[in-house]
Amino acid sequence: MKNWEDLKNILVEFRNERDWERFHNPKDLALALSIEVSELNELFLWKKSEEADVEKIKDELADVFAYAILLAEKYNLDINEIVSNKVLKNAEKYPVDKAKGTSKKYNEL
Amino acid sequence: MKNWEDLKNILVEFRNERDWERFHNPKDLALALSIEVSELNELFLWKKSEEADVEKIKDELADVFAYAILLAEKYNLDINEIVSNKVLKNAEKYPVDKAKGTSKKYNEL
Amino acid sequence: MKNWEDLKNILVEFRNERDWERFHNPKDLALALSIEVSELNELFLWKKSEEADVEKIKDELADVFAYAILLAEKYNLDINEIVSNKVLKNAEKYPVDKAKGTSKKYNEL
Amino acid sequence: MKNWEDLKNILVEFRNERDWERFHNPKDLALALSIEVSELNELFLWKKSEEADVEKIKDELADVFAYAILLAEKYNLDINEIVSNKVLKNAEKYPVDKAKGTSKKYNEL
């Protein structure tokens, strides 16, 4: 099992078996995604990165991917395509000669 | 281009060309992920799902995937493995006969 | 001007002059609050606390309070009352003798 | 008990009794705030506004205020002042004649 399509199929099957599609409108899927990301962030709260529990990170990050994939599915998006396209846009916003070694936002470069 | 590895390689190359690895500790990557998810959610603010701008959703969802993949890369996680494992755990928390057609949390089923 | 009521009145007047009450259902107000909190968090991204821009923090934290107050207003909540009550609950979850000097969650104490 | 100062004093005392000031740097306080806001948003997930549990909203919104007040305290901010100042700025960004009855962002007005 190597690609997005496989995961998407597993997640859609899980959803459909439970008849959850009725709840999965894009607005609520995006909200669910934000809640999972928050649970991931909580693993780092009051801590340094290296103090976080990696086993819990796996679980929370998995939930993040799950909702992100389900949201992409709602719009029939090709994940490789949207990410590749965005990297190209970001390369224009953050040209290597200006962005190298700085964490500034593009509008401050 | 069909799988996570390809995207990971593109993102790592983008990061390394800009010498950004120094900023990319897991805690800040998780925080960056939460900020991108918030930008995605903003596209639905004060709106119904169908009023959101799909082109903007593509861009923001792409950023979400980008940081999620970069965070997975930090821990050398296999995305298919962690998501598949989490689906199995969720199947136990949400058995079909109890979870079907309800949006209740597992601890309320 | 010393209390919540004054701020609430300013915010409600601002809202009503713009005829925005129609958009301000609790679900979207909570979402707006999350977006403002994310903008606040972005001021700390890739940084140590002391590197963040305090003037920007003032502005973003102000937006956080604004939406939190408007959400409280929707339910006619007395902010002092709900916070005081929650502090009492938290005092039970985090008794001084167990919680002193540790950042553990109550269910791990 | 009617104003910010009273709540701030309660919260600071609660914090200091537990020796938690060591954890409460601004970056982590902002992160804690985002986690509480996410728990508040979860009360609306898969639901309409009116289906959310108001008693739980009180508790989660209280936690939001608590961390927002503690963050303001870190910078010795006067909450009435920062919110009033931000309302004035927002009044410029959203003049009544342009912003009335629309949920557009200021840069789209």
Short mmCIF file of N, CA, C and O in Angstrom, two decimals, chain B residues 18-103:
data_model
loop_
_atom_site.label_atom_id
_atom_site.label_comp_id
_atom_site.label_asym_id
_atom_site.label_seq_id
_atom_site.Cartn_x
_atom_site.Cartn_y
_atom_site.Cartn_z
N ARG B 18 16.24 26.38 1.09
CA ARG B 18 16.07 27.63 1.82
C ARG B 18 16.73 27.60 3.21
O ARG B 18 16.59 28.55 3.99
N ASP B 19 17.35 26.49 3.52
CA ASP B 19 18.02 26.36 4.81
C ASP B 19 17.03 26.59 5.97
O ASP B 19 17.32 27.29 6.94
N TRP B 20 15.87 26.01 5.82
CA TRP B 20 14.82 26.21 6.83
C TRP B 20 14.76 25.09 7.86
O TRP B 20 13.94 25.16 8.78
N GLU B 21 15.62 24.08 7.69
CA GLU B 21 15.51 22.97 8.63
C GLU B 21 15.74 23.45 10.06
O GLU B 21 15.19 22.91 11.02
N ARG B 22 16.57 24.48 10.19
CA ARG B 22 16.86 25.00 11.53
C ARG B 22 15.61 25.48 12.28
O ARG B 22 15.58 25.50 13.50
N PHE B 23 14.61 25.92 11.53
CA PHE B 23 13.37 26.39 12.18
C PHE B 23 12.38 25.24 12.42
O PHE B 23 11.48 25.37 13.24
N HIS B 24 12.55 24.18 11.65
CA HIS B 24 11.53 23.13 11.61
C HIS B 24 11.64 22.10 12.72
O HIS B 24 11.72 20.90 12.46
N ASN B 25 11.61 22.54 13.96
CA ASN B 25 11.48 21.57 15.04
C ASN B 25 10.02 21.12 15.09
O ASN B 25 9.12 21.84 14.64
N PRO B 26 9.76 19.92 15.62
CA PRO B 26 8.39 19.39 15.59
C PRO B 26 7.35 20.31 16.24
O PRO B 26 6.24 20.45 15.72
N LYS B 27 7.69 20.95 17.34
CA LYS B 27 6.70 21.82 18.01
C LYS B 27 6.26 22.96 17.10
O LYS B 27 5.08 23.26 17.00
N ASP B 28 7.22 23.58 16.43
CA ASP B 28 6.85 24.67 15.53
C ASP B 28 6.20 24.17 14.25
O ASP B 28 5.34 24.85 13.69
N LEU B 29 6.58 22.99 13.79
CA LEU B 29 5.89 22.43 12.62
C LEU B 29 4.42 22.15 12.94
O LEU B 29 3.54 22.42 12.12
N ALA B 30 4.16 21.63 14.13
CA ALA B 30 2.78 21.39 14.53
C ALA B 30 2.02 22.72 14.63
O ALA B 30 0.84 22.82 14.25
N LEU B 31 2.70 23.74 15.11
CA LEU B 31 2.08 25.07 15.21
C LEU B 31 1.80 25.63 13.81
O LEU B 31 0.71 26.16 13.54
N ALA B 32 2.76 25.48 12.91
CA ALA B 32 2.56 25.94 11.53
C ALA B 32 1.38 25.21 10.89
O ALA B 32 0.56 25.81 10.18
N LEU B 33 1.29 23.93 11.15
CA LEU B 33 0.16 23.14 10.65
C LEU B 33 -1.16 23.70 11.16
O LEU B 33 -2.13 23.85 10.41
N SER B 34 -1.20 24.07 12.44
CA SER B 34 -2.46 24.61 13.00
C SER B 34 -2.81 25.95 12.35
O SER B 34 -3.99 26.26 12.16
N ILE B 35 -1.80 26.72 11.98
CA ILE B 35 -2.07 28.01 11.35
C ILE B 35 -2.62 27.82 9.94
O ILE B 35 -3.56 28.51 9.53
N GLU B 36 -2.07 26.86 9.23
CA GLU B 36 -2.60 26.58 7.89
C GLU B 36 -4.03 26.04 7.96
O GLU B 36 -4.88 26.39 7.13
N VAL B 37 -4.29 25.19 8.93
CA VAL B 37 -5.65 24.65 9.08
C VAL B 37 -6.62 25.78 9.41
O VAL B 37 -7.77 25.79 8.94
N SER B 38 -6.16 26.75 10.17
CA SER B 38 -7.02 27.89 10.49
C SER B 38 -7.32 28.71 9.23
O SER B 38 -8.45 29.19 9.05
N GLU B 39 -6.32 28.87 8.38
CA GLU B 39 -6.55 29.61 7.13
C GLU B 39 -7.55 28.87 6.24
O GLU B 39 -8.37 29.48 5.55
N LEU B 40 -7.48 27.56 6.27
CA LEU B 40 -8.47 26.74 5.56
C LEU B 40 -9.86 26.97 6.14
O LEU B 40 -10.84 27.21 5.41
N ASN B 41 -9.97 26.94 7.45
CA ASN B 41 -11.27 27.14 8.10
C ASN B 41 -11.84 28.53 7.83
O ASN B 41 -13.05 28.71 7.75
N GLU B 42 -10.94 29.51 7.70
CA GLU B 42 -11.43 30.87 7.45
C GLU B 42 -12.22 30.96 6.15
O GLU B 42 -13.09 31.80 6.00
N LEU B 43 -11.93 30.07 5.22
CA LEU B 43 -12.65 30.07 3.93
C LEU B 43 -14.12 29.70 4.10
O LEU B 43 -14.92 29.94 3.21
N PHE B 44 -14.45 29.11 5.24
CA PHE B 44 -15.84 28.72 5.51
C PHE B 44 -16.53 29.66 6.51
O PHE B 44 -17.71 29.49 6.81
N LEU B 45 -15.79 30.64 7.03
CA LEU B 45 -16.34 31.50 8.09
C LEU B 45 -17.52 32.34 7.58
O LEU B 45 -17.43 32.96 6.53
N TRP B 46 -18.58 32.37 8.38
CA TRP B 46 -19.83 33.09 8.07
C TRP B 46 -20.53 32.54 6.83
O TRP B 46 -21.38 33.21 6.24
N LYS B 47 -20.17 31.34 6.41
CA LYS B 47 -20.69 30.80 5.15
C LYS B 47 -21.21 29.39 5.31
O LYS B 47 -20.86 28.68 6.25
N LYS B 48 -22.02 28.98 4.33
CA LYS B 48 -22.31 27.56 4.17
C LYS B 48 -21.19 26.93 3.36
O LYS B 48 -20.52 27.60 2.58
N SER B 49 -21.07 25.62 3.49
CA SER B 49 -20.00 24.89 2.79
C SER B 49 -19.93 25.25 1.31
O SER B 49 -18.86 25.51 0.76
N GLU B 50 -21.09 25.31 0.67
CA GLU B 50 -21.09 25.45 -0.79
C GLU B 50 -20.75 26.87 -1.24
O GLU B 50 -20.54 27.11 -2.43
N GLU B 51 -20.65 27.80 -0.30
CA GLU B 51 -20.27 29.17 -0.66
C GLU B 51 -18.75 29.38 -0.62
O GLU B 51 -18.26 30.44 -1.01
N ALA B 52 -18.02 28.39 -0.15
CA ALA B 52 -16.57 28.55 -0.04
C ALA B 52 -15.91 28.46 -1.42
O ALA B 52 -16.41 27.79 -2.32
N ASP B 53 -14.78 29.12 -1.55
CA ASP B 53 -14.04 29.22 -2.82
C ASP B 53 -13.13 28.01 -2.99
O ASP B 53 -12.14 27.86 -2.29
N VAL B 54 -13.47 27.14 -3.93
CA VAL B 54 -12.75 25.87 -4.06
C VAL B 54 -11.29 26.07 -4.46
O VAL B 54 -10.41 25.33 -4.00
N GLU B 55 -11.02 27.09 -5.28
CA GLU B 55 -9.61 27.32 -5.65
C GLU B 55 -8.76 27.65 -4.43
O GLU B 55 -7.63 27.20 -4.30
N LYS B 56 -9.32 28.46 -3.53
CA LYS B 56 -8.58 28.79 -2.31
C LYS B 56 -8.46 27.57 -1.39
O LYS B 56 -7.45 27.39 -0.70
N ILE B 57 -9.50 26.75 -1.38
CA ILE B 57 -9.45 25.53 -0.57
C ILE B 57 -8.29 24.65 -1.03
O ILE B 57 -7.55 24.09 -0.21
N LYS B 58 -8.12 24.53 -2.33
CA LYS B 58 -6.99 23.73 -2.85
C LYS B 58 -5.67 24.22 -2.28
O LYS B 58 -4.83 23.43 -1.83
N ASP B 59 -5.47 25.54 -2.31
CA ASP B 59 -4.20 26.11 -1.84
C ASP B 59 -3.99 25.90 -0.35
O ASP B 59 -2.89 25.55 0.10
N GLU B 60 -5.03 26.14 0.42
CA GLU B 60 -4.86 26.01 1.87
C GLU B 60 -4.74 24.55 2.30
O GLU B 60 -3.96 24.22 3.19
N LEU B 61 -5.50 23.70 1.66
CA LEU B 61 -5.41 22.27 1.99
C LEU B 61 -4.03 21.73 1.59
O LEU B 61 -3.45 20.88 2.28
N ALA B 62 -3.49 22.25 0.50
CA ALA B 62 -2.13 21.86 0.09
C ALA B 62 -1.12 22.22 1.17
O ALA B 62 -0.22 21.43 1.49
N ASP B 63 -1.26 23.41 1.74
CA ASP B 63 -0.34 23.81 2.83
C ASP B 63 -0.49 22.90 4.04
O ASP B 63 0.50 22.59 4.73
N VAL B 64 -1.71 22.49 4.32
CA VAL B 64 -1.94 21.57 5.43
C VAL B 64 -1.19 20.25 5.18
O VAL B 64 -0.46 19.77 6.06
N PHE B 65 -1.35 19.71 3.99
CA PHE B 65 -0.64 18.47 3.67
C PHE B 65 0.88 18.68 3.76
O PHE B 65 1.61 17.83 4.27
N ALA B 66 1.33 19.82 3.28
CA ALA B 66 2.78 20.07 3.26
C ALA B 66 3.37 19.99 4.68
O ALA B 66 4.36 19.29 4.91
N TYR B 67 2.74 20.69 5.62
CA TYR B 67 3.30 20.66 6.98
C TYR B 67 3.08 19.31 7.66
O TYR B 67 3.91 18.86 8.45
N ALA B 68 1.97 18.67 7.36
CA ALA B 68 1.74 17.34 7.95
C ALA B 68 2.79 16.35 7.46
O ALA B 68 3.32 15.53 8.23
N ILE B 69 3.12 16.44 6.18
CA ILE B 69 4.14 15.54 5.62
C ILE B 69 5.52 15.86 6.20
O ILE B 69 6.29 14.96 6.55
N LEU B 70 5.82 17.16 6.33
CA LEU B 70 7.12 17.54 6.90
C LEU B 70 7.24 17.11 8.36
O LEU B 70 8.33 16.75 8.82
N LEU B 71 6.14 17.13 9.08
CA LEU B 71 6.17 16.67 10.47
C LEU B 71 6.38 15.15 10.51
O LEU B 71 7.17 14.63 11.31
N ALA B 72 5.67 14.44 9.65
CA ALA B 72 5.86 12.98 9.57
C ALA B 72 7.32 12.66 9.23
O ALA B 72 7.91 11.71 9.77
N GLU B 73 7.89 13.46 8.35
CA GLU B 73 9.28 13.24 7.93
C GLU B 73 10.23 13.38 9.11
O GLU B 73 11.22 12.64 9.22
N LYS B 74 9.95 14.31 10.01
CA LYS B 74 10.81 14.53 11.18
C LYS B 74 10.96 13.27 12.02
O LYS B 74 11.96 13.07 12.70
N TYR B 75 9.88 12.48 12.07
CA TYR B 75 9.89 11.27 12.88
C TYR B 75 10.05 10.01 12.02
O TYR B 75 9.85 8.90 12.51
N ASN B 76 10.36 10.21 10.74
CA ASN B 76 10.49 9.07 9.83
C ASN B 76 9.26 8.17 9.85
O ASN B 76 9.36 6.94 9.82
N LEU B 77 8.09 8.79 9.88
CA LEU B 77 6.86 8.00 9.93
C LEU B 77 6.43 7.60 8.53
O LEU B 77 6.56 8.38 7.58
N ASP B 78 5.89 6.41 8.44
CA ASP B 78 5.26 5.93 7.20
C ASP B 78 3.78 6.31 7.28
O ASP B 78 3.03 5.78 8.10
N ILE B 79 3.38 7.24 6.42
CA ILE B 79 2.03 7.81 6.54
C ILE B 79 0.96 6.75 6.35
O ILE B 79 -0.03 6.69 7.09
N ASN B 80 1.15 5.89 5.35
CA ASN B 80 0.15 4.84 5.16
C ASN B 80 0.04 3.95 6.39
O ASN B 80 -1.06 3.53 6.77
N GLU B 81 1.16 3.70 7.02
CA GLU B 81 1.14 2.82 8.20
C GLU B 81 0.41 3.48 9.37
O GLU B 81 -0.45 2.86 9.99
N ILE B 82 0.75 4.74 9.67
CA ILE B 82 0.12 5.36 10.85
C ILE B 82 -1.39 5.57 10.62
O ILE B 82 -2.18 5.39 11.54
N VAL B 83 -1.77 5.92 9.40
CA VAL B 83 -3.21 6.13 9.15
C VAL B 83 -3.95 4.79 9.19
O VAL B 83 -5.02 4.68 9.82
N SER B 84 -3.38 3.78 8.58
CA SER B 84 -4.04 2.46 8.59
C SER B 84 -4.19 1.95 10.02
O SER B 84 -5.25 1.44 10.40
N ASN B 85 -3.14 2.11 10.81
CA ASN B 85 -3.22 1.67 12.21
C ASN B 85 -4.29 2.43 12.97
O ASN B 85 -5.02 1.87 13.79
N LYS B 86 -4.39 3.73 12.71
CA LYS B 86 -5.37 4.54 13.43
C LYS B 86 -6.80 4.17 13.02
O LYS B 86 -7.71 4.18 13.85
N VAL B 87 -6.97 3.83 11.77
CA VAL B 87 -8.30 3.41 11.32
C VAL B 87 -8.72 2.14 12.07
O VAL B 87 -9.88 2.00 12.50
N LEU B 88 -7.77 1.25 12.27
CA LEU B 88 -8.09 0.03 13.03
C LEU B 88 -8.50 0.36 14.47
O LEU B 88 -9.47 -0.18 15.00
N LYS B 89 -7.75 1.28 15.09
CA LYS B 89 -8.12 1.70 16.46
C LYS B 89 -9.50 2.35 16.47
O LYS B 89 -10.31 2.13 17.38
N ASN B 90 -9.74 3.20 15.49
CA ASN B 90 -11.04 3.89 15.44
C ASN B 90 -12.19 2.92 15.19
O ASN B 90 -13.30 3.14 15.66
N ALA B 91 -11.89 1.86 14.48
CA ALA B 91 -12.94 0.86 14.24
C ALA B 91 -13.36 0.18 15.54
O ALA B 91 -14.52 -0.19 15.72
N GLU B 92 -12.40 0.08 16.48
CA GLU B 92 -12.76 -0.47 17.80
C GLU B 92 -13.54 0.53 18.62
O GLU B 92 -14.47 0.17 19.35
N LYS B 93 -13.13 1.82 18.53
CA LYS B 93 -13.82 2.85 19.30
C LYS B 93 -15.23 3.12 18.74
O LYS B 93 -16.13 3.51 19.48
N TYR B 94 -15.36 2.93 17.45
CA TYR B 94 -16.63 3.21 16.78
C TYR B 94 -17.12 1.98 16.03
O TYR B 94 -17.14 1.95 14.79
N PRO B 95 -17.56 0.94 16.75
CA PRO B 95 -18.07 -0.25 16.05
C PRO B 95 -19.31 0.12 15.23
O PRO B 95 -20.12 0.95 15.66
N VAL B 96 -19.42 -0.49 14.07
CA VAL B 96 -20.48 -0.13 13.14
C VAL B 96 -21.86 -0.17 13.79
O VAL B 96 -22.67 0.74 13.62
N ASP B 97 -22.13 -1.22 14.57
CA ASP B 97 -23.48 -1.36 15.11
C ASP B 97 -23.85 -0.26 16.08
O ASP B 97 -25.01 0.07 16.25
N LYS B 98 -22.85 0.32 16.76
CA LYS B 98 -23.15 1.41 17.70
C LYS B 98 -23.04 2.78 17.04
O LYS B 98 -23.74 3.72 17.43
N ALA B 99 -22.12 2.93 16.10
CA ALA B 99 -21.77 4.25 15.59
C ALA B 99 -22.57 4.63 14.35
O ALA B 99 -22.56 5.80 13.93
N LYS B 100 -23.28 3.67 13.79
CA LYS B 100 -23.94 3.92 12.51
C LYS B 100 -24.97 5.06 12.61
O LYS B 100 -25.88 5.01 13.44
N GLY B 101 -24.78 6.05 11.78
CA GLY B 101 -25.75 7.12 11.65
C GLY B 101 -25.77 8.13 12.79
O GLY B 101 -26.63 9.00 12.83
N THR B 102 -24.81 8.03 13.71
CA THR B 102 -24.77 9.01 14.80
C THR B 102 -23.41 9.73 14.81
O THR B 102 -22.39 9.13 14.46
N SER B 103 -23.42 10.99 15.22
CA SER B 103 -22.16 11.75 15.28
C SER B 103 -21.63 11.83 16.71
O SER B 103 -20.74 12.60 17.01
#
